[in-house]
Amino acid sequence: MKRSRFQDVSLGVGPRERPPSRWLAEELRSAIIEGRLARGARLPSSRDLARQYGLARGTVVGVFEHLRSEGYVVGKVGAGTFVSTNLPDQRPLTWRDRINPGARRTSVGLSARGRQMSRTCFPREPVAQIAVPFRAYQPDLDAFPLALWSRLAARRQRLARRALLGVGDPRGYRPLREAVAAYLGSARGVTCDADQILIVSSVQQALDLAARLLLDPGEPAWIEDPAYPGARLVLEAAGVKLVPVPADAHGIDVAAGRRVCPRARLAYVTPAHQVPLGGRLSLERRFALLEWAYSQGAWIFEDDYDSEFRYDGPPFAALKGLDGGGAVLYCGSFSKMLFPALRLAYLVVPPALVDGFAAARSLVDRFPPVLGQAVLCDFITEGHFARHVRAMRELYGSRLAVLRGGVRKLSGMLELAPESAGLDIVGWLPAEINDRVAVAAAAQHGVEVRAVSQYAVKRPAPSGLVLGFAAVNATEIDTGLGQLAAALREVMERHP
Ligand SMILES: Cc1ncc(COP(=O)(O)O)c(C=O)c1O
């Protein structure tokens, strides 16, 4: 095959096990949109591409045809197929452009594990910390009481004693663990001792430790389908065999999991607010999940990342609160409740696992930064945390109401899911609209949204957009909806 820019481009990033034509179309489209395939670059012939990826030639021809109809490629008679120089999605650089989409350039010389790890996205340049409608997973950073936090931090620094400057406990600063235990008991229905809590940097770190400590490479774990990509990637990187289990409006379908892989060693779930669909795991399924775990000796990893934010009533108690048998590892993060740069989260493990987790934490990272934990501890014990969460619940709830009201203008193009929780919500698109094309069109209009299809693990996900609403005010929501409407209108005109 004649050498072309194409050979530098890795296909295969993102959900696998999709129908081949969908896989190829989505991978090529993403490579073009993200600039990994340069404008004007010549694609290999359909025959070469089919051979390279083990596809039927007709599949490749069909995909080329489809991308041609969307304007991503052009065919030149006798010369082949080229990336269009005039893309349908030309737009200003956005946050998504500046992340490394797991390109092959990072994987030169890496081990198989390293290659797996390098498939994750990371910011190539500093991400502009501006409130963009509808960037997902963003708390409102302007609403954080920074002056108060600074006072607490200054006081701690002034009074810092040997205990705060020397080597810390791998499980975390004991007074913070006590404060977190008290908070979990009163707010999340989780009764635990401070000794069962590990302070970690993030849900991500907790899941990485759990996967490596509890599963041997190749052992199976259930993952919701669709799922939070951060969880999927970290489990894969740990060598876990992922078993996608369908999730719907009531969370993970436990009966389906039992049918597909009853002997899985672990289940990763988001019971309070399923990512990305937004549903809550029903009580019936909560009991079914626990029963399954007890009968199989399996673990459940409960990711309770944004459960404080429920706007139609008090937050629903955590699954961990029902866990009489000690199968649930419960994890929460201050990333959403306070601010992501804090890098502090907590993991509650059954007593028998405490020493193993503490030793592993000590091995990979010694202990979490002590001063930051001490400031957070003061913030919680002096009542500021509860006050801030209460205020944010009110603020974000009012913003969701604004979004709901405004989205009526997009009737026939976007329909919001009924959930009333979290920092994000799904808006469903008409089935014939490709959500990734909609994402690209929205970016062209200055709006950031995520495609539900990007969360698919195995099953094709319905076409939809994940919209973050918490970090933008009413005016920005209104403007953003106008921009999104214009983008969706364009996409629909292209796909009548
Ligand atoms: C389901 C889920 N868990 C965890 C996180 C992030 O938490 P952390 O920053 O603590 O890893 C996110 C962030 O978006 C998320 O969606």
Coordinates of C-alpha atoms and ligand atoms in Angstrom, one line a residue:
M1 CA 0.0 0.0 0.0
K2 CA 1.3 3.4 -0.9
R3 CA 2.4 5.2 2.3
S4 CA 0.1 8.0 3.4
R5 CA -0.7 10.0 6.5
F6 CA -3.3 7.3 7.2
Q7 CA -0.7 4.9 8.4
D8 CA 0.1 7.1 11.3
V9 CA -3.5 7.0 12.5
S10 CA -4.7 4.4 15.0
L11 CA -8.3 3.1 14.5
G12 CA -9.8 1.3 17.3
V13 CA -10.1 3.9 20.0
G14 CA -13.4 3.8 21.8
P15 CA -16.1 1.2 22.2
R16 CA -15.2 -2.0 20.4
E17 CA -17.5 -4.9 19.3
R18 CA -19.7 -2.5 17.4
P19 CA -21.0 -3.7 14.0
P20 CA -18.0 -3.3 11.6
S21 CA -19.5 -0.7 9.4
R22 CA -20.5 1.5 12.4
W23 CA -17.1 1.0 14.0
L24 CA -15.2 2.0 10.8
A25 CA -17.4 5.0 10.1
E26 CA -17.2 6.3 13.7
E27 CA -13.4 5.8 13.9
L28 CA -12.8 7.4 10.5
R29 CA -15.1 10.3 11.3
S30 CA -13.5 10.9 14.7
A31 CA -10.0 10.7 13.2
I32 CA -11.0 13.3 10.6
I33 CA -12.8 15.6 13.1
E34 CA -9.9 15.4 15.6
G35 CA -7.4 16.2 12.9
R36 CA -5.5 12.8 13.2
L37 CA -6.3 12.4 9.5
A38 CA -5.2 15.5 7.8
R39 CA -7.4 17.4 5.4
G40 CA -6.6 16.3 1.9
A41 CA -5.0 13.0 3.1
R42 CA -5.5 10.1 0.8
L43 CA -7.3 7.1 2.4
P44 CA -6.1 3.6 1.5
S45 CA -8.1 1.8 -1.1
S46 CA -11.2 0.0 0.1
R47 CA -9.4 -3.3 -0.7
D48 CA -6.3 -2.4 1.4
L49 CA -8.4 -1.1 4.3
A50 CA -10.6 -4.2 4.3
R51 CA -7.5 -6.4 4.4
Q52 CA -5.8 -4.3 7.1
Y53 CA -8.8 -4.5 9.5
G54 CA -10.2 -7.8 8.5
L55 CA -13.4 -6.3 7.0
A56 CA -15.5 -7.2 4.0
R57 CA -14.6 -4.9 1.1
G58 CA -18.3 -4.1 0.6
T59 CA -18.4 -2.8 4.2
V60 CA -15.6 -0.4 3.5
V61 CA -17.1 0.8 0.2
G62 CA -20.4 1.4 2.0
V63 CA -18.6 3.4 4.8
F64 CA -16.7 5.5 2.2
E65 CA -20.0 6.2 0.5
H66 CA -21.7 7.2 3.7
L67 CA -18.8 9.6 4.8
R68 CA -18.9 11.1 1.3
S69 CA -22.6 11.8 1.7
E70 CA -21.8 13.5 5.0
G71 CA -19.0 15.6 3.4
Y72 CA -16.1 14.1 5.3
V73 CA -14.4 12.6 2.3
V74 CA -14.4 13.1 -1.4
G75 CA -13.8 10.6 -4.2
K76 CA -11.7 11.5 -7.1
V77 CA -12.3 9.3 -10.1
G78 CA -9.3 7.1 -10.7
A79 CA -7.3 8.6 -7.8
G80 CA -9.0 7.3 -4.7
T81 CA -10.7 8.7 -1.7
F82 CA -9.4 11.8 0.2
V83 CA -10.3 13.5 3.4
S84 CA -12.3 16.5 2.4
T85 CA -10.4 19.9 2.6
N86 CA -13.7 21.6 3.3
L87 CA -15.0 19.7 6.3
P88 CA -18.6 20.0 7.5
D89 CA -17.4 20.5 11.0
Q90 CA -14.8 23.3 10.6
R91 CA -14.9 25.2 13.9
P92 CA -12.8 27.0 16.4
L93 CA -10.5 24.9 18.6
T94 CA -12.4 23.5 21.5
W95 CA -11.5 21.7 24.6
R96 CA -12.0 18.4 22.8
D97 CA -9.5 19.4 20.2
R98 CA -6.8 19.8 22.8
I99 CA -7.1 16.4 24.3
N100 CA -5.1 13.5 23.2
P101 CA -7.7 11.1 21.9
G102 CA -5.5 8.1 22.7
A103 CA -3.5 8.4 19.5
R104 CA -0.8 5.9 18.6
R105 CA 1.9 8.6 18.9
T106 CA 1.9 8.1 22.7
S107 CA 2.4 4.3 22.5
V108 CA 5.8 4.0 20.8
G109 CA 8.0 1.6 22.9
L110 CA 5.3 1.0 25.5
S111 CA 4.4 -2.4 27.0
A112 CA 1.1 -4.0 26.2
R113 CA -0.2 -2.7 29.5
G114 CA 1.3 0.7 28.7
R115 CA -0.4 0.8 25.3
Q116 CA -3.7 0.0 27.0
M117 CA -3.1 2.8 29.5
S118 CA -2.1 5.3 26.8
R119 CA -5.5 4.9 25.1
T120 CA -7.0 7.3 27.6
C121 CA -7.5 11.0 26.8
F122 CA -5.5 13.7 28.6
P123 CA -5.3 17.4 28.1
R124 CA -2.4 18.3 25.7
E125 CA -2.6 21.9 26.7
P126 CA -4.0 23.7 29.8
V127 CA -7.8 23.5 29.6
A128 CA -9.3 27.0 29.6
Q129 CA -11.2 27.2 32.9
I130 CA -14.2 29.0 31.4
A131 CA -17.9 28.2 31.8
V132 CA -18.9 26.8 28.4
P133 CA -22.4 25.7 27.8
F134 CA -22.9 22.6 28.2
R135 CA -19.6 21.2 29.2
A136 CA -20.3 18.0 31.2
Y137 CA -19.2 17.2 34.7
Q138 CA -18.5 20.7 35.8
P139 CA -19.5 22.2 39.1
D140 CA -19.8 26.0 39.3
L141 CA -16.3 27.1 40.3
D142 CA -17.3 30.7 40.7
A143 CA -19.8 29.7 43.3
F144 CA -17.1 28.1 45.5
P145 CA -16.3 30.1 48.6
L146 CA -12.7 30.6 47.8
A147 CA -12.0 33.4 50.2
L148 CA -13.2 31.3 53.1
W149 CA -11.2 28.3 51.9
S150 CA -8.1 30.5 51.6
R151 CA -8.6 31.7 55.2
L152 CA -8.8 28.1 56.4
A153 CA -5.8 27.1 54.4
A154 CA -3.8 30.1 55.7
R155 CA -4.7 29.2 59.3
R156 CA -3.6 25.6 58.8
Q157 CA -0.4 26.7 57.2
R158 CA 0.3 29.2 60.0
L159 CA -0.3 26.5 62.6
A160 CA 1.3 23.7 60.7
R161 CA 3.1 21.4 63.2
R162 CA 5.3 18.4 62.7
A163 CA 2.2 16.1 62.3
L164 CA 1.2 18.0 59.2
L165 CA 4.7 18.2 57.7
G166 CA 6.0 14.7 58.0
V167 CA 5.1 11.4 56.6
G168 CA 1.3 10.8 56.5
D169 CA -0.9 7.8 57.0
P170 CA -1.4 5.9 53.7
R171 CA -5.1 5.7 54.6
G172 CA -5.3 9.5 54.9
Y173 CA -5.4 12.1 57.7
R174 CA -7.3 10.5 60.5
P175 CA -9.4 13.5 61.5
L176 CA -10.6 13.8 57.9
R177 CA -11.5 10.1 57.8
E178 CA -13.6 10.7 61.0
A179 CA -15.3 13.7 59.4
V180 CA -16.1 11.7 56.2
A181 CA -17.4 8.8 58.3
A182 CA -19.8 11.1 60.2
Y183 CA -20.9 12.8 56.9
L184 CA -21.5 9.4 55.2
G185 CA -23.6 8.2 58.2
S186 CA -25.9 11.2 58.2
A187 CA -26.0 12.1 54.5
R188 CA -25.7 8.8 52.6
G189 CA -26.9 6.2 55.0
V190 CA -23.5 4.5 55.1
T191 CA -22.5 3.3 58.5
C192 CA -18.7 2.8 58.7
D193 CA -15.8 3.3 60.9
A194 CA -13.1 5.8 60.1
D195 CA -10.7 2.9 59.9
Q196 CA -12.5 1.5 56.9
I197 CA -12.0 4.8 54.9
L198 CA -9.1 5.5 52.6
I199 CA -8.6 9.0 51.4
V200 CA -7.6 8.8 47.7
S201 CA -7.0 11.3 45.0
S202 CA -10.0 10.4 43.0
V203 CA -12.6 7.8 42.1
Q204 CA -10.2 7.0 39.3
Q205 CA -7.4 6.0 41.7
A206 CA -9.8 4.1 43.9
L207 CA -11.0 2.0 41.0
D208 CA -7.5 1.4 39.7
L209 CA -6.5 0.1 43.1
A210 CA -9.7 -2.0 43.5
A211 CA -9.3 -3.6 40.0
R212 CA -5.7 -4.5 40.6
L213 CA -6.1 -5.7 44.2
L214 CA -9.3 -7.7 43.7
L215 CA -9.0 -9.2 40.2
D216 CA -6.3 -11.1 38.4
P217 CA -5.7 -10.2 34.7
G218 CA -8.4 -11.8 32.5
E219 CA -11.0 -12.2 35.3
P220 CA -14.4 -10.8 34.4
A221 CA -16.1 -7.7 35.8
W222 CA -19.5 -6.3 35.0
I223 CA -19.7 -2.8 33.6
E224 CA -22.8 -0.9 32.9
D225 CA -23.5 -0.5 29.2
P226 CA -23.4 2.5 28.4
A227 CA -20.8 3.4 31.0
Y228 CA -18.5 6.2 32.3
P229 CA -15.5 5.9 30.0
G230 CA -13.1 6.7 32.9
A231 CA -14.2 3.5 34.6
R232 CA -14.1 1.4 31.4
L233 CA -10.6 2.4 30.6
V234 CA -9.1 2.0 34.0
L235 CA -10.6 -1.5 34.3
E236 CA -9.3 -2.4 30.9
A237 CA -5.9 -1.1 31.7
A238 CA -5.8 -3.3 34.8
G239 CA -6.3 -6.3 32.5
V240 CA -9.9 -7.0 33.6
K241 CA -12.1 -8.8 31.1
L242 CA -15.1 -6.4 30.8
V243 CA -18.6 -7.9 30.6
P244 CA -20.9 -5.2 29.4
V245 CA -24.3 -5.5 31.1
P246 CA -27.2 -3.4 29.7
A247 CA -28.3 -0.4 31.8
D248 CA -31.6 1.4 31.4
A249 CA -33.7 4.0 33.2
H250 CA -33.5 1.8 36.3
G251 CA -29.8 1.2 36.2
I252 CA -27.9 -2.0 35.6
D253 CA -30.0 -5.0 34.5
V254 CA -28.8 -7.5 37.1
A255 CA -30.8 -10.4 35.6
A256 CA -29.0 -9.8 32.3
G257 CA -25.7 -9.8 34.1
R258 CA -26.4 -13.1 35.8
R259 CA -27.3 -14.6 32.4
V260 CA -24.3 -13.3 30.6
C261 CA -21.6 -13.9 33.2
P262 CA -22.8 -15.1 36.7
R263 CA -19.2 -15.7 37.8
A264 CA -17.9 -12.1 37.4
R265 CA -15.6 -11.1 40.2
L266 CA -16.8 -7.4 40.4
A267 CA -19.5 -5.1 39.3
Y268 CA -18.9 -1.4 38.6
V269 CA -22.1 0.6 39.1
T270 CA -23.3 4.2 39.5
P271 CA -26.6 3.5 41.5
A272 CA -27.5 7.0 42.4
H273 CA -27.2 8.5 38.9
Q274 CA -26.3 6.2 36.1
V275 CA -23.7 7.6 33.7
P276 CA -24.7 8.7 31.2
L277 CA -28.4 7.8 31.2
G278 CA -29.1 9.4 34.5
G279 CA -31.5 6.8 36.1
R280 CA -31.4 5.5 39.6
L281 CA -30.9 1.8 40.4
S282 CA -34.2 0.5 41.5
L283 CA -34.6 -1.0 44.9
E284 CA -35.5 -4.4 43.4
R285 CA -32.2 -4.3 41.4
R286 CA -30.2 -3.1 44.4
F287 CA -31.3 -6.2 46.4
A288 CA -30.8 -8.4 43.3
L289 CA -27.3 -7.1 42.9
L290 CA -26.4 -7.6 46.5
E291 CA -27.8 -11.1 46.4
W292 CA -25.8 -12.0 43.3
A293 CA -22.6 -10.6 44.9
Y294 CA -23.1 -12.6 48.1
S295 CA -23.9 -15.8 46.3
Q296 CA -20.8 -15.5 44.1
G297 CA -18.4 -14.0 46.5
A298 CA -18.2 -11.1 44.1
W299 CA -17.4 -7.4 44.9
I300 CA -19.5 -4.4 44.0
F301 CA -17.8 -1.0 43.3
E302 CA -20.3 1.7 44.0
D303 CA -19.3 5.0 42.3
D304 CA -21.4 7.6 44.2
Y305 CA -19.7 10.5 42.4
D306 CA -22.5 13.2 42.4
S307 CA -25.2 11.8 44.5
E308 CA -25.6 14.9 46.7
F309 CA -27.2 16.6 43.7
R310 CA -30.9 15.5 43.6
Y311 CA -33.5 18.2 43.0
D312 CA -36.8 16.4 43.3
G313 CA -36.4 15.3 46.9
P314 CA -33.8 14.3 49.4
P315 CA -30.8 12.3 48.0
F316 CA -31.6 8.6 47.8
A317 CA -29.4 6.5 50.3
A318 CA -26.4 4.7 48.9
L319 CA -26.5 1.0 48.0
K320 CA -23.7 0.5 50.6
G321 CA -26.3 1.3 53.3
L322 CA -28.1 -2.0 52.4
D323 CA -24.9 -4.1 52.3
G324 CA -25.1 -6.3 55.4
G325 CA -22.8 -8.8 53.8
G326 CA -19.8 -6.5 53.2
A327 CA -19.6 -6.9 49.4
V328 CA -19.7 -3.2 48.5
L329 CA -16.7 -0.9 48.1
Y330 CA -18.2 2.6 48.3
C331 CA -16.5 5.5 46.7
G332 CA -17.3 9.2 46.5
S333 CA -15.3 12.3 45.4
F334 CA -15.0 15.9 46.3
S335 CA -14.4 16.7 42.6
K336 CA -18.0 17.5 42.0
M337 CA -19.2 18.6 45.4
L338 CA -16.3 21.1 45.8
F339 CA -13.8 21.5 43.0
P340 CA -11.9 19.0 40.8
A341 CA -8.5 20.4 41.4
L342 CA -8.7 19.4 45.1
R343 CA -8.0 15.8 44.1
L344 CA -9.5 14.3 47.2
A345 CA -11.9 11.4 47.3
Y346 CA -12.8 8.6 49.7
L347 CA -13.1 4.8 49.5
V348 CA -14.9 2.8 52.1
V349 CA -13.8 -0.9 52.1
P350 CA -14.9 -3.9 54.1
P351 CA -12.7 -4.3 57.2
A352 CA -11.0 -7.4 55.8
L353 CA -9.6 -5.3 52.9
V354 CA -8.3 -2.3 54.8
D355 CA -4.7 -3.5 55.2
G356 CA -4.4 -4.6 51.6
F357 CA -5.6 -1.3 50.3
A358 CA -3.5 0.7 52.7
A359 CA -0.4 -1.3 51.7
A360 CA -1.2 -0.8 48.0
R361 CA -1.7 2.9 48.4
S362 CA 1.5 3.1 50.2
L363 CA 3.2 1.2 47.4
V364 CA 2.0 3.4 44.5
D365 CA 1.8 6.8 46.1
R366 CA 2.8 6.6 49.8
F367 CA 0.0 8.9 51.2
P368 CA -2.3 11.8 50.2
P369 CA -1.1 15.4 50.6
V370 CA -1.7 16.2 54.3
L371 CA -2.2 19.9 54.3
G372 CA -5.0 19.8 51.8
Q373 CA -6.7 17.1 53.8
A374 CA -6.5 19.2 57.0
V375 CA -8.1 22.2 55.3
L376 CA -10.8 20.0 53.9
C377 CA -11.3 18.5 57.3
D378 CA -11.8 22.0 58.8
F379 CA -14.2 22.9 56.0
I380 CA -16.3 19.9 56.8
T381 CA -16.2 20.0 60.6
E382 CA -16.9 23.7 60.8
G383 CA -20.1 23.3 58.8
H384 CA -19.0 25.0 55.5
F385 CA -19.3 21.8 53.5
A386 CA -22.9 21.1 54.3
R387 CA -23.8 24.7 53.7
H388 CA -22.0 24.8 50.3
V389 CA -23.6 21.5 49.1
R390 CA -27.0 22.8 50.2
A391 CA -26.5 26.1 48.3
M392 CA -25.2 24.3 45.2
R393 CA -28.2 21.9 45.2
E394 CA -30.5 24.9 45.1
L395 CA -28.4 26.7 42.4
Y396 CA -28.0 23.7 40.1
G397 CA -31.7 22.7 40.6
S398 CA -32.8 26.2 39.4
R399 CA -30.4 25.9 36.4
L400 CA -31.9 22.5 35.5
A401 CA -35.3 24.1 35.6
V402 CA -34.1 26.9 33.3
L403 CA -32.7 24.3 30.9
R404 CA -36.0 22.3 31.0
G405 CA -38.0 25.4 30.2
G406 CA -35.7 26.6 27.4
V407 CA -35.3 23.2 25.7
R408 CA -39.0 23.4 24.7
K409 CA -37.7 25.7 21.9
L410 CA -35.9 22.6 20.5
S411 CA -39.0 20.5 20.4
G412 CA -38.7 17.8 17.8
M413 CA -34.9 18.0 17.9
L414 CA -34.0 17.4 21.6
E415 CA -36.0 15.9 24.4
L416 CA -34.6 15.9 28.0
A417 CA -34.6 12.8 30.1
P418 CA -37.0 13.1 33.1
E419 CA -34.2 12.8 35.7
S420 CA -33.7 15.6 38.2
A421 CA -30.2 15.0 39.5
G422 CA -26.5 15.5 39.0
L423 CA -24.6 18.1 37.0
D424 CA -25.6 16.7 33.6
I425 CA -28.6 15.5 31.8
V426 CA -29.2 13.5 28.6
G427 CA -31.1 15.0 25.8
W428 CA -32.4 12.5 23.2
L429 CA -32.0 13.2 19.5
P430 CA -34.2 11.9 16.7
A431 CA -33.0 8.3 16.0
E432 CA -31.8 9.2 12.5
I433 CA -29.4 11.9 13.8
N434 CA -25.8 10.7 14.5
D435 CA -25.0 12.1 17.9
R436 CA -21.3 12.5 17.1
V437 CA -22.2 14.6 14.0
A438 CA -24.4 16.7 16.3
V439 CA -21.5 17.1 18.8
A440 CA -19.3 18.4 16.0
A441 CA -21.9 20.8 14.7
A442 CA -22.6 22.1 18.2
A443 CA -18.8 22.7 18.6
Q444 CA -18.9 24.8 15.4
H445 CA -21.5 26.9 17.1
G446 CA -19.5 27.3 20.3
V447 CA -21.4 24.7 22.4
E448 CA -19.8 21.7 24.1
V449 CA -21.8 18.6 24.4
R450 CA -20.9 14.9 24.5
A451 CA -22.4 12.1 22.5
V452 CA -24.2 9.3 24.3
S453 CA -22.7 6.9 21.8
Q454 CA -19.3 7.6 23.2
Y455 CA -20.3 5.9 26.4
A456 CA -21.4 2.7 24.6
V457 CA -19.4 -0.4 25.6
K458 CA -20.9 -3.0 23.4
R459 CA -24.5 -2.3 22.6
P460 CA -25.2 0.6 20.3
A461 CA -26.5 3.4 22.4
P462 CA -29.5 5.5 21.4
S463 CA -28.6 8.9 19.8
G464 CA -28.4 11.6 22.5
L465 CA -26.3 14.4 24.0
V466 CA -25.0 14.8 27.5
L467 CA -25.5 18.4 28.6
G468 CA -23.8 19.9 31.7
F469 CA -26.0 22.6 33.2
A470 CA -24.5 23.3 36.6
A471 CA -21.6 25.6 35.7
V472 CA -23.6 28.0 33.5
N473 CA -26.0 30.7 34.5
A474 CA -29.5 31.2 33.1
T475 CA -28.4 33.7 30.4
E476 CA -25.6 31.3 29.3
I477 CA -28.1 28.4 29.2
D478 CA -30.4 30.5 27.1
T479 CA -27.7 31.6 24.7
G480 CA -26.3 28.0 24.6
L481 CA -29.7 26.6 23.7
G482 CA -30.0 29.1 20.8
Q483 CA -26.6 28.0 19.5
L484 CA -27.4 24.3 20.0
A485 CA -30.7 24.8 18.2
A486 CA -29.0 26.3 15.2
A487 CA -26.5 23.4 15.1
L488 CA -29.2 20.8 15.3
R489 CA -31.2 22.5 12.6
E490 CA -28.2 22.3 10.3
V491 CA -27.6 18.7 11.0
M492 CA -31.3 17.9 10.4
E493 CA -31.2 19.7 7.1
R494 CA -28.2 17.6 6.1
H495 CA -30.1 14.5 7.1
P496 CA -33.7 15.2 6.2
Ligands
LIG1 C1 -19.2 8.4 37.1 C2 -18.0 9.3 37.5 N1 -17.2 8.9 38.4 C3 -16.2 9.7 38.8 C4 -15.9 10.9 38.2 C5 -14.7 11.7 38.5 O1 -14.3 11.6 39.8 P1 -12.8 11.8 40.1 O2 -12.4 13.1 39.6 O3 -12.8 11.7 41.6 O4 -12.1 10.7 39.5 C6 -16.7 11.3 37.1 C7 -16.4 12.5 36.5 O5 -16.9 13.0 35.6 C8 -17.8 10.4 36.8 O6 -18.6 10.8 35.8

